Amino acid sequence: MALADILIVDDGVFAPARPATEMFAPLRDAVGRDAEDSAQGLAWPLPPDARWEDITMRFIANEVLNVTFRGETRRFEPDQLGMKNAKNGKPKAVWTYLKAFALSGGRLAVHRGNPTETSKHQKQKQALSKALRDSFGIADEPIPTDEGNYVTRFVVRADDLEQGRQGQRQRNFAGRR
């Protein structure tokens, strides 16, 4: 706010231009919304018009994910997305499942070799979808089924995890024969 919007000069004395409750109502509302979002457990409160298609997730390390939404990028670790085991401090299976999507270009087969494996796969997908909705506040399904595959509606990559592994081969060092 500009000073002229806050104060006026009345007979040589500064006075508020409007009541303080009126002037600061937008700020109070914004802070209240942020507090509500935090209370709801959102890792990143996105605007109401946000869509999964607007999001790119990129693993930059085994336990670090960069999420980009409309040009802004934020860094997340499993605990910030509710994907860390409180008992042992390791990422939950749902984090590993998200990484599997990243490594496979956002597409995983729905059906596995046996019904038990298929059921486990479905439960992991449901748990991941819930964790993502809870973290970003987008109500739509983030991972629908398409032609026998689960396909992410967001872009998910793991290029940085694979970088450095390409072209590796065993080398014989000078001292080894």
C-alpha positions as a Markdown table, in Angstrom:
| # | Residue | x | y | z |
|---|---|---|---|---|
| 1 | Met | 0.0 | 0.0 | 0.0 |
| 2 | Ala | 1.1 | 3.5 | -0.7 |
| 3 | Leu | 1.4 | 5.9 | 2.2 |
| 4 | Ala | -1.3 | 8.1 | 0.6 |
| 5 | Asp | -3.7 | 5.2 | 0.7 |
| 6 | Ile | -3.1 | 4.7 | 4.5 |
| 7 | Leu | -2.9 | 8.2 | 5.9 |
| 8 | Ile | -4.4 | 11.6 | 5.2 |
| 9 | Val | -3.5 | 15.0 | 6.6 |
| 10 | Asp | -6.4 | 16.6 | 8.4 |
| 11 | Asp | -5.8 | 20.1 | 9.8 |
| 12 | Gly | -2.0 | 19.4 | 9.8 |
| 13 | Val | -2.5 | 16.1 | 11.7 |
| 14 | Phe | -2.1 | 12.6 | 10.2 |
| 15 | Ala | -5.2 | 10.5 | 10.4 |
| 16 | Pro | -6.0 | 7.0 | 9.0 |
| 17 | Ala | -7.6 | 7.2 | 5.5 |
| 18 | Arg | -9.9 | 4.3 | 6.3 |
| 19 | Pro | -10.5 | 2.1 | 9.4 |
| 20 | Ala | -7.6 | -0.3 | 10.0 |
| 21 | Thr | -10.0 | -3.3 | 9.8 |
| 22 | Glu | -11.0 | -2.3 | 6.3 |
| 23 | Met | -7.5 | -1.5 | 5.2 |
| 24 | Phe | -6.0 | -4.8 | 6.3 |
| 25 | Ala | -8.9 | -7.1 | 5.5 |
| 26 | Pro | -7.3 | -8.4 | 2.3 |
| 27 | Leu | -4.1 | -9.2 | 4.2 |
| 28 | Arg | -6.0 | -10.8 | 7.1 |
| 29 | Asp | -8.0 | -13.0 | 4.6 |
| 30 | Ala | -4.8 | -14.1 | 2.8 |
| 31 | Val | -3.1 | -15.0 | 6.1 |
| 32 | Gly | -6.2 | -16.9 | 7.1 |
| 33 | Arg | -6.3 | -18.9 | 3.9 |
| 34 | Asp | -2.6 | -19.8 | 4.3 |
| 35 | Ala | -3.3 | -20.9 | 7.9 |
| 36 | Glu | -6.2 | -23.0 | 6.7 |
| 37 | Asp | -4.1 | -24.6 | 4.0 |
| 38 | Ser | -1.4 | -25.4 | 6.5 |
| 39 | Ala | -3.9 | -26.9 | 8.9 |
| 40 | Gln | -5.2 | -29.1 | 6.1 |
| 41 | Gly | -1.7 | -30.4 | 5.5 |
| 42 | Leu | -1.1 | -28.9 | 2.1 |
| 43 | Ala | 2.5 | -28.9 | 1.1 |
| 44 | Trp | 1.9 | -26.3 | -1.5 |
| 45 | Pro | -1.5 | -24.5 | -1.5 |
| 46 | Leu | -2.2 | -24.0 | -5.2 |
| 47 | Pro | -4.9 | -21.7 | -6.6 |
| 48 | Pro | -8.4 | -23.1 | -7.1 |
| 49 | Asp | -8.0 | -23.3 | -10.9 |
| 50 | Ala | -4.9 | -25.5 | -10.6 |
| 51 | Arg | -4.9 | -28.7 | -12.7 |
| 52 | Trp | -2.6 | -31.7 | -12.6 |
| 53 | Glu | -1.6 | -30.9 | -16.2 |
| 54 | Asp | 0.0 | -27.7 | -14.9 |
| 55 | Ile | 2.5 | -29.6 | -12.7 |
| 56 | Thr | 5.9 | -31.1 | -13.4 |
| 57 | Met | 7.7 | -33.3 | -10.9 |
| 58 | Arg | 11.3 | -34.0 | -11.3 |
| 59 | Phe | 13.4 | -36.2 | -9.0 |
| 60 | Ile | 16.8 | -34.6 | -8.5 |
| 61 | Ala | 18.0 | -37.1 | -6.0 |
| 62 | Asn | 16.5 | -40.3 | -4.4 |
| 63 | Glu | 14.8 | -38.3 | -1.7 |
| 64 | Val | 14.4 | -34.9 | -3.3 |
| 65 | Leu | 11.6 | -33.9 | -5.7 |
| 66 | Asn | 11.4 | -30.5 | -7.5 |
| 67 | Val | 7.8 | -29.6 | -8.3 |
| 68 | Thr | 7.1 | -26.9 | -10.8 |
| 69 | Phe | 3.7 | -25.1 | -11.2 |
| 70 | Arg | 3.2 | -22.3 | -13.7 |
| 71 | Gly | 6.9 | -21.4 | -13.7 |
| 72 | Glu | 7.5 | -21.5 | -9.9 |
| 73 | Thr | 9.6 | -24.5 | -8.6 |
| 74 | Arg | 9.6 | -25.8 | -5.0 |
| 75 | Arg | 11.7 | -28.5 | -3.5 |
| 76 | Phe | 10.1 | -31.3 | -1.5 |
| 77 | Glu | 11.4 | -34.3 | 0.5 |
| 78 | Pro | 9.2 | -37.3 | 1.4 |
| 79 | Asp | 8.2 | -36.0 | 4.9 |
| 80 | Gln | 6.8 | -32.7 | 3.4 |
| 81 | Leu | 4.5 | -34.8 | 1.2 |
| 82 | Gly | 3.4 | -37.2 | 4.0 |
| 83 | Met | 5.5 | -40.0 | 2.4 |
| 84 | Lys | 8.1 | -40.6 | 5.1 |
| 85 | Asn | 7.8 | -43.4 | 7.8 |
| 86 | Ala | 7.8 | -41.7 | 11.2 |
| 87 | Lys | 9.2 | -44.8 | 12.9 |
| 88 | Asn | 12.3 | -45.4 | 10.8 |
| 89 | Gly | 12.7 | -42.1 | 8.9 |
| 90 | Lys | 12.8 | -43.8 | 5.5 |
| 91 | Pro | 10.5 | -42.9 | 2.6 |
| 92 | Lys | 7.3 | -44.9 | 2.5 |
| 93 | Ala | 6.4 | -47.3 | -0.4 |
| 94 | Val | 4.2 | -44.5 | -1.9 |
| 95 | Trp | 7.4 | -42.4 | -2.5 |
| 96 | Thr | 9.0 | -45.4 | -4.2 |
| 97 | Tyr | 5.9 | -45.8 | -6.3 |
| 98 | Leu | 6.1 | -42.1 | -7.4 |
| 99 | Lys | 9.7 | -42.7 | -8.3 |
| 100 | Ala | 8.7 | -45.8 | -10.4 |
| 101 | Phe | 6.3 | -43.6 | -12.3 |
| 102 | Ala | 9.1 | -41.1 | -12.9 |
| 103 | Leu | 11.5 | -43.8 | -14.1 |
| 104 | Ser | 8.9 | -45.1 | -16.5 |
| 105 | Gly | 7.8 | -41.8 | -18.0 |
| 106 | Gly | 4.6 | -41.5 | -16.0 |
| 107 | Arg | 3.0 | -44.8 | -17.1 |
| 108 | Leu | 2.8 | -48.1 | -15.3 |
| 109 | Ala | 0.8 | -51.3 | -16.2 |
| 110 | Val | -2.4 | -51.8 | -14.2 |
| 111 | His | -2.3 | -55.6 | -14.2 |
| 112 | Arg | 0.5 | -57.7 | -12.9 |
| 113 | Gly | 1.3 | -61.4 | -13.2 |
| 114 | Asn | -0.9 | -62.5 | -10.4 |
| 115 | Pro | -4.0 | -61.1 | -8.6 |
| 116 | Thr | -2.1 | -60.5 | -5.4 |
| 117 | Glu | 0.4 | -58.4 | -7.2 |
| 118 | Thr | -2.3 | -56.5 | -9.1 |
| 119 | Ser | -4.2 | -55.7 | -5.8 |
| 120 | Lys | -1.0 | -54.5 | -4.2 |
| 121 | His | -0.3 | -52.3 | -7.2 |
| 122 | Gln | -3.9 | -50.8 | -7.1 |
| 123 | Lys | -3.5 | -50.0 | -3.4 |
| 124 | Gln | -0.2 | -48.2 | -4.0 |
| 125 | Lys | -1.7 | -46.2 | -6.8 |
| 126 | Gln | -4.7 | -45.2 | -4.6 |
| 127 | Ala | -2.4 | -44.3 | -1.7 |
| 128 | Leu | -0.2 | -42.2 | -4.0 |
| 129 | Ser | -3.2 | -40.4 | -5.5 |
| 130 | Lys | -4.5 | -39.6 | -2.0 |
| 131 | Ala | -1.1 | -38.3 | -0.9 |
| 132 | Leu | -0.8 | -36.0 | -4.0 |
| 133 | Arg | -4.3 | -34.7 | -3.6 |
| 134 | Asp | -3.7 | -34.0 | 0.1 |
| 135 | Ser | -0.3 | -32.3 | -0.6 |
| 136 | Phe | -1.4 | -30.0 | -3.4 |
| 137 | Gly | -5.2 | -29.6 | -2.9 |
| 138 | Ile | -6.2 | -30.6 | -6.4 |
| 139 | Ala | -9.4 | -32.7 | -6.1 |
| 140 | Asp | -9.2 | -34.4 | -9.5 |
| 141 | Glu | -7.7 | -37.9 | -9.9 |
| 142 | Pro | -4.0 | -37.4 | -10.6 |
| 143 | Ile | -3.4 | -40.9 | -12.0 |
| 144 | Pro | -6.3 | -42.2 | -14.1 |
| 145 | Thr | -6.4 | -45.5 | -15.9 |
| 146 | Asp | -5.8 | -45.4 | -19.7 |
| 147 | Glu | -5.8 | -48.5 | -21.9 |
| 148 | Gly | -4.6 | -50.9 | -19.1 |
| 149 | Asn | -2.1 | -48.4 | -17.7 |
| 150 | Tyr | -2.0 | -45.9 | -14.9 |
| 151 | Val | -0.9 | -42.7 | -16.5 |
| 152 | Thr | 0.0 | -39.5 | -14.5 |
| 153 | Arg | -1.8 | -36.4 | -15.6 |
| 154 | Phe | 1.2 | -34.4 | -14.5 |
| 155 | Val | 4.7 | -34.7 | -16.0 |
| 156 | Val | 7.0 | -36.8 | -13.8 |
| 157 | Arg | 10.7 | -37.4 | -14.5 |
| 158 | Ala | 13.7 | -39.0 | -13.1 |
| 159 | Asp | 16.3 | -37.9 | -15.7 |
| 160 | Asp | 18.6 | -36.6 | -13.0 |
| 161 | Leu | 18.6 | -40.0 | -11.2 |
| 162 | Glu | 19.7 | -41.8 | -14.4 |
| 163 | Gln | 22.3 | -39.1 | -15.3 |
| 164 | Gly | 25.8 | -40.3 | -14.6 |
| 165 | Arg | 24.8 | -44.0 | -15.0 |
| 166 | Gln | 24.7 | -43.9 | -18.7 |
| 167 | Gly | 27.7 | -45.2 | -20.4 |
| 168 | Gln | 29.1 | -46.6 | -17.3 |
| 169 | Arg | 31.1 | -49.8 | -17.6 |
| 170 | Gln | 33.6 | -51.7 | -15.5 |
| 171 | Arg | 37.0 | -50.3 | -16.0 |
| 172 | Asn | 40.3 | -52.0 | -15.4 |
| 173 | Phe | 42.5 | -49.7 | -13.4 |
| 174 | Ala | 46.2 | -49.6 | -13.8 |
| 175 | Gly | 46.9 | -51.6 | -10.6 |
| 176 | Arg | 44.3 | -54.3 | -11.4 |
| 177 | Arg | 44.8 | -57.2 | -13.8 |
